[in-house]
PDB file of C-alpha atoms in Angstrom:
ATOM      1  CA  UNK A   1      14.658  13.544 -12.603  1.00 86.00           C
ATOM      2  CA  UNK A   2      11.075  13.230 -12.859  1.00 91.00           C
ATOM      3  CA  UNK A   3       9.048  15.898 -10.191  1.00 94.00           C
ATOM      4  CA  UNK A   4       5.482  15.589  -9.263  1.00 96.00           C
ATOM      5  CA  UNK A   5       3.667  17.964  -7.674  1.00 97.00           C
ATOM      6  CA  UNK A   6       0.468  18.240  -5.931  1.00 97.00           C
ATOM      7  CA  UNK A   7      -1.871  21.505  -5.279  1.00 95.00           C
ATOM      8  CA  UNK A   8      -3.601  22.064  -2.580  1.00 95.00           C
ATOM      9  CA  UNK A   9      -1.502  20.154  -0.160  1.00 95.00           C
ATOM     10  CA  UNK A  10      -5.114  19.796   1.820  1.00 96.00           C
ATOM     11  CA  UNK A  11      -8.593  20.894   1.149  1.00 96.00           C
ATOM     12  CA  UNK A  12     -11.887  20.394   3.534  1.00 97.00           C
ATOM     13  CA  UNK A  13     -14.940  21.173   1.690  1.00 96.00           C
ATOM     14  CA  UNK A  14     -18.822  20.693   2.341  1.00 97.00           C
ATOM     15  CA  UNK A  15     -20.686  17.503   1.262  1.00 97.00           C
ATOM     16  CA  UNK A  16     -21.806  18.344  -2.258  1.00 97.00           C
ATOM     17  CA  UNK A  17     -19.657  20.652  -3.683  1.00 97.00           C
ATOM     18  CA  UNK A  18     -17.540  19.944  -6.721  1.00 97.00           C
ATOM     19  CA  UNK A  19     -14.003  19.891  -6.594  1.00 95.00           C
ATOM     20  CA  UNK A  20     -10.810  19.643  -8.628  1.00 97.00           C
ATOM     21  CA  UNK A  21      -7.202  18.657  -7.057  1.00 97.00           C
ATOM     22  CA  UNK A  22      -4.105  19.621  -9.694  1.00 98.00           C
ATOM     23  CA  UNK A  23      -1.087  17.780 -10.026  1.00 98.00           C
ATOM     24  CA  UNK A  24       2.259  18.787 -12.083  1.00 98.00           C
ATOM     25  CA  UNK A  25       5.035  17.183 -13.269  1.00 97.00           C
ATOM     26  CA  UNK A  26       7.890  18.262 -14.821  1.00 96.00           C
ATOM     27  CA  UNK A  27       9.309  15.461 -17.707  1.00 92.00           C
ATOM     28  CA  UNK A  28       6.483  15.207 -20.367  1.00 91.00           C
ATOM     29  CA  UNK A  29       7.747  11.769 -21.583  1.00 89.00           C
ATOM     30  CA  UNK A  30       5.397   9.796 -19.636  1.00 90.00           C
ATOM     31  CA  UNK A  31       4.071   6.172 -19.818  1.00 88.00           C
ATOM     32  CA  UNK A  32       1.180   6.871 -18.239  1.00 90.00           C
ATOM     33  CA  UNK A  33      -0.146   8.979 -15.512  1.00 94.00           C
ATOM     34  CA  UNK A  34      -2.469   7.186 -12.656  1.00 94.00           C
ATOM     35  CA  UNK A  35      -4.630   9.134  -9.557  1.00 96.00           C
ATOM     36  CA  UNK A  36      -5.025   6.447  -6.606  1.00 95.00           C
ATOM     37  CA  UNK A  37      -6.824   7.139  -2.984  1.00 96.00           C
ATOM     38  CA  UNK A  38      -5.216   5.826   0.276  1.00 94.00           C
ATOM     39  CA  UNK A  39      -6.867   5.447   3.325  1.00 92.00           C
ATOM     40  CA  UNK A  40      -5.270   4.953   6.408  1.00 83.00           C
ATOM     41  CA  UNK A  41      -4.396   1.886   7.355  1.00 76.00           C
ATOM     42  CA  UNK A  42      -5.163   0.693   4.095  1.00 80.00           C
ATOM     43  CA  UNK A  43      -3.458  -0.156   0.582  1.00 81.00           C
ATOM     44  CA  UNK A  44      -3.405   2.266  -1.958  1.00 89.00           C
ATOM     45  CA  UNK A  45      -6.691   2.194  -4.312  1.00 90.00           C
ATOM     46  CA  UNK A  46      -6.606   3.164  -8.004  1.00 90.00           C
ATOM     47  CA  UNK A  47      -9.114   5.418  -9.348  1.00 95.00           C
ATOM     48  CA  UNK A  48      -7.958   6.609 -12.807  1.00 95.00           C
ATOM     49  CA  UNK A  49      -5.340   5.490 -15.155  1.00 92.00           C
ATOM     50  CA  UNK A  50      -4.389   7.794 -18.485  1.00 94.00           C
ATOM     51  CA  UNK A  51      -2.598   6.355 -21.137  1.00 91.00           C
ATOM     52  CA  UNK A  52      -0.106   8.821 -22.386  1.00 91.00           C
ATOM     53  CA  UNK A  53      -1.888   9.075 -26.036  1.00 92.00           C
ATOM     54  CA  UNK A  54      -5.117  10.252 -24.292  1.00 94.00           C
ATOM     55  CA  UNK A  55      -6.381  13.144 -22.917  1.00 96.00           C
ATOM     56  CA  UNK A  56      -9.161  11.769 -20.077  1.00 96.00           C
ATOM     57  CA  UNK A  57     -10.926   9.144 -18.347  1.00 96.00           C
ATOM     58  CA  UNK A  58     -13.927   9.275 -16.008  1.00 97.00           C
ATOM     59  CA  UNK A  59     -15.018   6.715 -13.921  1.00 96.00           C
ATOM     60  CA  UNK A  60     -19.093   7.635 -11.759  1.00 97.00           C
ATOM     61  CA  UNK A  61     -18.055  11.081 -10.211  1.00 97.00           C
ATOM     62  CA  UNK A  62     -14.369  11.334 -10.411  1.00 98.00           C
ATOM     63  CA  UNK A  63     -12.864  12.644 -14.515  1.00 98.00           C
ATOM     64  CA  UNK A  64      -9.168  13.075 -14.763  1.00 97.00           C
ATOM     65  CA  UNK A  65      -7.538  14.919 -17.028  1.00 97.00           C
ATOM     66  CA  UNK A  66      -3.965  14.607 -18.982  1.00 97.00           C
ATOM     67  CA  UNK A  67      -2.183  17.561 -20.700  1.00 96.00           C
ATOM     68  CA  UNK A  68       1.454  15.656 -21.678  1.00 94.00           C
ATOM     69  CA  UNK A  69       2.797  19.102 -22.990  1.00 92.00           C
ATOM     70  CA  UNK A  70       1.872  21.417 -20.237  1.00 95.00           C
ATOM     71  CA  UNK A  71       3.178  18.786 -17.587  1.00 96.00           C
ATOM     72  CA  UNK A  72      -0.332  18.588 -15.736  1.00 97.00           C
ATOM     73  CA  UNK A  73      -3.190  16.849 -14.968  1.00 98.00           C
ATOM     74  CA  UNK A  74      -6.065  17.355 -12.754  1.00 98.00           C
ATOM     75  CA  UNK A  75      -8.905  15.340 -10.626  1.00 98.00           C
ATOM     76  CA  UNK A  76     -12.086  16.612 -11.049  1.00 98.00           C
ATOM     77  CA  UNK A  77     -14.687  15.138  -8.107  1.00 98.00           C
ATOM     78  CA  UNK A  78     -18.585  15.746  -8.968  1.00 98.00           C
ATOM     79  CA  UNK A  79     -21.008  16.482  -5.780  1.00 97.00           C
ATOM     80  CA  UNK A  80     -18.373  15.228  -3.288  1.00 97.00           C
ATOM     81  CA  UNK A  81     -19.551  13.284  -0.264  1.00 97.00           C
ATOM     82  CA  UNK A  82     -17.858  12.455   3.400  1.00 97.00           C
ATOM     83  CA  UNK A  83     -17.015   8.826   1.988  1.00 96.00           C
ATOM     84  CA  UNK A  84     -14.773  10.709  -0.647  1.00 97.00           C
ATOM     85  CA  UNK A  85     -12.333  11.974   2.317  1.00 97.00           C
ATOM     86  CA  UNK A  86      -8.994  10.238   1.802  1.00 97.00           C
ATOM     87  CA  UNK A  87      -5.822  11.180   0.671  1.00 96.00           C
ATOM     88  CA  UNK A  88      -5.277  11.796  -3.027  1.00 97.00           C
ATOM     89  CA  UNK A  89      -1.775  10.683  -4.978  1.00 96.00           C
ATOM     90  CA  UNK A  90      -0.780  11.895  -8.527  1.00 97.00           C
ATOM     91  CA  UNK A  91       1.721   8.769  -9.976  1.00 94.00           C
ATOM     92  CA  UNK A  92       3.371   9.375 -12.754  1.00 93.00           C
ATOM     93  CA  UNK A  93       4.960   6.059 -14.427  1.00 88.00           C
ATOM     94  CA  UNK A  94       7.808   6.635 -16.814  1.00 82.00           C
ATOM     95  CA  UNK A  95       7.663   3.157 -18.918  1.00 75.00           C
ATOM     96  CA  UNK A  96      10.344   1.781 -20.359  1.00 70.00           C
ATOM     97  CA  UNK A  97      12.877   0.348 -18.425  1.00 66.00           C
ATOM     98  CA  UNK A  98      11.396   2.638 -15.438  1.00 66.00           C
ATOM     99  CA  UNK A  99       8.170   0.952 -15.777  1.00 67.00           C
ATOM    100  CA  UNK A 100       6.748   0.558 -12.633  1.00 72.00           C
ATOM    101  CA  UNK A 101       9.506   2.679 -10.819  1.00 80.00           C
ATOM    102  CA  UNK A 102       6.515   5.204 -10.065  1.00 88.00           C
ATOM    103  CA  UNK A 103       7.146   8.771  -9.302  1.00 92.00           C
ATOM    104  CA  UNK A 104       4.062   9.654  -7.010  1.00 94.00           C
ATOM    105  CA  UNK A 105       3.279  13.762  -5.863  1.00 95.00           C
ATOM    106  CA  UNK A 106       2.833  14.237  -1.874  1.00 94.00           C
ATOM    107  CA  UNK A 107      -0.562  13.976  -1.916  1.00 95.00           C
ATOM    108  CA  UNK A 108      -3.729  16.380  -1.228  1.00 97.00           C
ATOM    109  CA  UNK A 109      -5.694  15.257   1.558  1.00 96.00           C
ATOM    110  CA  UNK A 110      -9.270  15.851   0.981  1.00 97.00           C
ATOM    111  CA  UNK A 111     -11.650  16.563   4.106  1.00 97.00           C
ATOM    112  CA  UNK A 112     -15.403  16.648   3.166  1.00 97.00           C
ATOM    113  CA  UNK A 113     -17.661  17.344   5.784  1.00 96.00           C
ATOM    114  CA  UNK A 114     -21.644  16.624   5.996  1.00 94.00           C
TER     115      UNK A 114
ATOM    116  CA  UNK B   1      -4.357 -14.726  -3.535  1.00 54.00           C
ATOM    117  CA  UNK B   2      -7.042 -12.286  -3.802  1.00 77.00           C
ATOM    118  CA  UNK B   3      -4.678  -9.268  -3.061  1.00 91.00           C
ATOM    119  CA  UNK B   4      -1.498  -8.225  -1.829  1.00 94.00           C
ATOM    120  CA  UNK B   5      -0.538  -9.021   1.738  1.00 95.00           C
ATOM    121  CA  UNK B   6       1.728  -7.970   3.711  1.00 96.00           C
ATOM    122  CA  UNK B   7       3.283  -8.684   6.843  1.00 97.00           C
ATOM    123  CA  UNK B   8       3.416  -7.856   9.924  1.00 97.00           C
ATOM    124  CA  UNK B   9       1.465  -4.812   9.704  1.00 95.00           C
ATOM    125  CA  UNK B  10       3.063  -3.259  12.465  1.00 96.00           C
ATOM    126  CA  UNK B  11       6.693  -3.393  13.467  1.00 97.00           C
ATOM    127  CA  UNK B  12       7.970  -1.796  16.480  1.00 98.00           C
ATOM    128  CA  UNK B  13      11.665  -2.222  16.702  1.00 97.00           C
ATOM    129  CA  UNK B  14      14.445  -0.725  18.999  1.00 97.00           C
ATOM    130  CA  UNK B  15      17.485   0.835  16.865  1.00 97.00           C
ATOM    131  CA  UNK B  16      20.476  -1.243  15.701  1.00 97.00           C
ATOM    132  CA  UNK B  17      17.859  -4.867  15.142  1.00 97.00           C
ATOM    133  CA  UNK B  18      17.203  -6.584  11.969  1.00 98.00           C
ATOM    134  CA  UNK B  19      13.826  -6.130  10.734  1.00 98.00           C
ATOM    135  CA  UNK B  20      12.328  -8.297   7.981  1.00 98.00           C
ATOM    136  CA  UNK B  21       9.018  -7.340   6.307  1.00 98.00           C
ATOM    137  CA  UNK B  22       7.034  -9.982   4.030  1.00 98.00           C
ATOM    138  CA  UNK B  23       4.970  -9.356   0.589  1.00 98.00           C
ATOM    139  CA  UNK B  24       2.764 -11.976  -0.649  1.00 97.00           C
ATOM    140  CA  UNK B  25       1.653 -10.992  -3.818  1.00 96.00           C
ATOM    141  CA  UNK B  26      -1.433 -11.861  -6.076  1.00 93.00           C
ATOM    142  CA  UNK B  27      -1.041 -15.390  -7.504  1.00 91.00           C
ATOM    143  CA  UNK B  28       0.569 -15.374 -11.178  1.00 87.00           C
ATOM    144  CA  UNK B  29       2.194 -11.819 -10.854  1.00 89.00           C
ATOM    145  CA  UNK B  30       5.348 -12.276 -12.233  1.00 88.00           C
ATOM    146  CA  UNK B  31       6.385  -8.527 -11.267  1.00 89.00           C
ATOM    147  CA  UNK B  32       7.003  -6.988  -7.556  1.00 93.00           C
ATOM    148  CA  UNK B  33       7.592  -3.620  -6.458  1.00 93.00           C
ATOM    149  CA  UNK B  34       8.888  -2.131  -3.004  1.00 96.00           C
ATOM    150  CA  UNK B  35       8.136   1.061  -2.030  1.00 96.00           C
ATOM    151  CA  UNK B  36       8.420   3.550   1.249  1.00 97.00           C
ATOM    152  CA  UNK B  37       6.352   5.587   2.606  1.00 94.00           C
ATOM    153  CA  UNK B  38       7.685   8.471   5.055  1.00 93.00           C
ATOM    154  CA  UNK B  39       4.834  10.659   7.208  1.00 89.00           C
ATOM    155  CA  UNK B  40       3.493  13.086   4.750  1.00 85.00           C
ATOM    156  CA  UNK B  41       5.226  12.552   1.554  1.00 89.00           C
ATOM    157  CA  UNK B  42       4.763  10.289  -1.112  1.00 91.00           C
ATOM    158  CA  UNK B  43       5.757   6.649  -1.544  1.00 93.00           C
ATOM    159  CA  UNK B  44       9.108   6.701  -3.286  1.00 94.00           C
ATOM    160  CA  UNK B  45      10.199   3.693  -5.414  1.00 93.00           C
ATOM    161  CA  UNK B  46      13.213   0.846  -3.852  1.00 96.00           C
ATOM    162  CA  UNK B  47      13.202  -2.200  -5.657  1.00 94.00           C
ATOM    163  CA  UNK B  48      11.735  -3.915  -8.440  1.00 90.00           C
ATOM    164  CA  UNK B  49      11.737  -7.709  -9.264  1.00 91.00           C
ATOM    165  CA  UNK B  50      10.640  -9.329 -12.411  1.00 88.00           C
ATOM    166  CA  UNK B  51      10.183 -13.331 -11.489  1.00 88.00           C
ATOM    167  CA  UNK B  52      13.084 -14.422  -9.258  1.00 91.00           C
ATOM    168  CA  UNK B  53      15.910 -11.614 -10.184  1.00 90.00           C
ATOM    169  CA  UNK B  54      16.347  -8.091  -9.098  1.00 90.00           C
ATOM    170  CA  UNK B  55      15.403  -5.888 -11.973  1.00 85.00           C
ATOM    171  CA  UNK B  56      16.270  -2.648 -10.457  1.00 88.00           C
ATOM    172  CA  UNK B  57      17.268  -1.717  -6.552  1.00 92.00           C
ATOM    173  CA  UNK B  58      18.423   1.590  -7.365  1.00 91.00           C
ATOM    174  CA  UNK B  59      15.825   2.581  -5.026  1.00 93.00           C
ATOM    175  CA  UNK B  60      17.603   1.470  -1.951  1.00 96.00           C
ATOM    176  CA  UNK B  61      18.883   3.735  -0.003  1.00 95.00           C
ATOM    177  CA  UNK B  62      22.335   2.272   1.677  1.00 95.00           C
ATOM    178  CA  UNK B  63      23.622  -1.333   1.782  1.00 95.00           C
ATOM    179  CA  UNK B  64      21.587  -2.308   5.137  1.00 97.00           C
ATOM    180  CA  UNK B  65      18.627  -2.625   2.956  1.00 97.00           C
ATOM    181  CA  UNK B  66      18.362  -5.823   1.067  1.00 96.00           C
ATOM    182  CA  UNK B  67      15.612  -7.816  -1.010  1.00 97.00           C
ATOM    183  CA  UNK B  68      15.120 -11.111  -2.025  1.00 96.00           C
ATOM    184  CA  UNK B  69      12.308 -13.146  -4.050  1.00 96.00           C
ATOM    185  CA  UNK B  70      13.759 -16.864  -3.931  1.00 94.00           C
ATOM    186  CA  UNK B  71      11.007 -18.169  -5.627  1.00 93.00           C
ATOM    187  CA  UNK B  72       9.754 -15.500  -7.633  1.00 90.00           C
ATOM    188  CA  UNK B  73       6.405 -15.286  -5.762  1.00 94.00           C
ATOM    189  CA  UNK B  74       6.639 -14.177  -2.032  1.00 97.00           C
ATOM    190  CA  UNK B  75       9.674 -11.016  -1.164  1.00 97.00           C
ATOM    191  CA  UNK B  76      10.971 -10.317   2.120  1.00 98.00           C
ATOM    192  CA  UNK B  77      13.016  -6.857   2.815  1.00 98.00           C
ATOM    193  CA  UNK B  78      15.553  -7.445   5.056  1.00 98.00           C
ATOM    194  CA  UNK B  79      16.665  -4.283   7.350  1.00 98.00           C
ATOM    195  CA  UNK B  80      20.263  -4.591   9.378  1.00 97.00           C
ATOM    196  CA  UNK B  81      20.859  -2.132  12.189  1.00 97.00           C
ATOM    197  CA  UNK B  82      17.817  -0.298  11.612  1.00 97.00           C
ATOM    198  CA  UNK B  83      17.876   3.392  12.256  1.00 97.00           C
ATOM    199  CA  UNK B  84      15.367   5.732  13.604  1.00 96.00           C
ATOM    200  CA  UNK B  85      15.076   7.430  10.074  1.00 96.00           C
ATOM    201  CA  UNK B  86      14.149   4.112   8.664  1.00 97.00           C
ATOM    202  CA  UNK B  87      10.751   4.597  10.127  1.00 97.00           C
ATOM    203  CA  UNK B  88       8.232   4.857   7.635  1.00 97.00           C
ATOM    204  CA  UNK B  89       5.254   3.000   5.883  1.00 96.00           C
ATOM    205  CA  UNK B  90       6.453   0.201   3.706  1.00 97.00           C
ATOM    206  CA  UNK B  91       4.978  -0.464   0.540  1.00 96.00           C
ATOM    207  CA  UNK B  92       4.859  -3.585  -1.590  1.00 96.00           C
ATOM    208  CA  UNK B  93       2.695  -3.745  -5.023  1.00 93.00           C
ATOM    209  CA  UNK B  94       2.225  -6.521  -7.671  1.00 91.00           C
ATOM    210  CA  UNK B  95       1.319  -6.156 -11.495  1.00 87.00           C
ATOM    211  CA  UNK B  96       1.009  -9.603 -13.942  1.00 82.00           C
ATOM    212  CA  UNK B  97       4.050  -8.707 -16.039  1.00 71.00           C
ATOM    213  CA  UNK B  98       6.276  -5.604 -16.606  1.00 56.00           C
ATOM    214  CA  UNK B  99       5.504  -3.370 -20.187  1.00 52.00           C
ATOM    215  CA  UNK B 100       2.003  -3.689 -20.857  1.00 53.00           C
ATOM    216  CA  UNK B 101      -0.228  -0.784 -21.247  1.00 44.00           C
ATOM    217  CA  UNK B 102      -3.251  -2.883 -19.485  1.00 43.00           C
ATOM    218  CA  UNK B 103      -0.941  -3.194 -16.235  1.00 59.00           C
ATOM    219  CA  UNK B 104      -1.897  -1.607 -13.056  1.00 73.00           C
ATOM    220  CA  UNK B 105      -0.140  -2.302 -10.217  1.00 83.00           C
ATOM    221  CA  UNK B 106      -1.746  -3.448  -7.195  1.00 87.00           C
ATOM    222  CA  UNK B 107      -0.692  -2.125  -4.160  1.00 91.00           C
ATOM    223  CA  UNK B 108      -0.623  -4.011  -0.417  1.00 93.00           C
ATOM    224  CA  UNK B 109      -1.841  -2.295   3.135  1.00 92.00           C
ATOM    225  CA  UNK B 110       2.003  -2.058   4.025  1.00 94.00           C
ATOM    226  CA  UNK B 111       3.712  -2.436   7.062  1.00 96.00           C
ATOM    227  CA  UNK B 112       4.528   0.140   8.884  1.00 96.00           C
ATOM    228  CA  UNK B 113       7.660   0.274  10.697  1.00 97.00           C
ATOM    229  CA  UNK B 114       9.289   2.295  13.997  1.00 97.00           C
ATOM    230  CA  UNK B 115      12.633   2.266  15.460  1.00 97.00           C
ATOM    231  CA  UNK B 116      12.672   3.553  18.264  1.00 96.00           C
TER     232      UNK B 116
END
């Protein structure tokens, strides 16, 4: 059974600093492997999808990062502001006939102060 | 529609009701996903329908859940004699078609649900 894991569990950091949240999993055969923000109240929003076959995608300030092998991937956030603070998800999507029975991580929840 | 909405957004229930919770999802998107939500954890996968059928509801956690999609567009889970523990976020999520690499699914507000 597919297990995602998210490190840190929370983080509060200044306005401007860079940042990078980590997320683990622990069945490399992957679909694809997805980083979304949710807000409360709100839906959830995605920010980065990675194809199994590739090894990053950026999008403005936020790059994410794939490893397949190593199980891992990470969210790296460029000169963070207080509009960035949200809750984080790692989602990892199996494919197949799991496709779209998502395995998502707990979460970080990111604090960044002025 | 222009997203996925969901209703009500709030459902405050005393234990032992029925509870039904409504997805709309974006026009055309042949695929529909339920999730839930419990306070600080992850959104963990119930049921999935592709077009009118249940695709997989091994998700569900006991036979008082139940889901249906009559028409293959709008889905309404159905709760019988809710239980505190059922109180959690409910999640429901769209994507055009199941398989494709270019397929994102699109995820709803959810309602959020309390038995009391």
């Amino acid at each position: 059974k597919q297990e995602v894991t998210q490190i840190p569990a929370a983080l509060s950091v200044p306005e401007g600093e860079n940042l990078v949240l980590n997320c683990s999993f622990t069945d490399s055969a992957i679909y694809n492997l997805q980083w979304f923000r949710q807000d409360p109240g709100k839906g959830l929003t995605s920010l980065l999808l990675i194809q199994s076959s590739q090894r990053e995608q950026t999008s403005g300030r936020l790059n994410a990062s794939l490893d397949k092998s190593s199980g891992r991937s990470t969210l790296y956030i460029a000169a963070s502001q207080p509009g960035d603070s949200a809750t984080y998800l790692c989602v990892v999507n199996a494919g197949g006939t799991s496709y779209g029975k998502l395995t998502f991580g707990q979460g970080t929840i990111l604090t960044v102060h002025p | 529609g222009a997203g996925v909405s969901q209703t009500p957004s709030n459902k405050v229930t005393e234990k032992g009701k029925y509870v039904e919770l409504r997805c709309d999802p974006i026009s055309g998107h042949t695929a529909l996903y339920w999730y839930r939500q419990s306070l600080g954890q992850g959104p963990e996968f119930l049921i999935y329908f592709q077009g009118t059928g249940a695709a997989d509801d091994s998700g569900l956690p006991n036979d008082r859940f139940f889901a249906v999609r009559p028409e293959g567009s709008v889905s309404t889970l159905k709760i019988q004699r809710t239980e505190r523990g059922d109180s959690a976020v409910y999640l429901c999520a769209s994507s055009p078609r199941r398989g494709s690499g270019a397929n994102v699914l699109t995820f709803g507000a959810g309602s959020r649900l309390t038995v009391l």
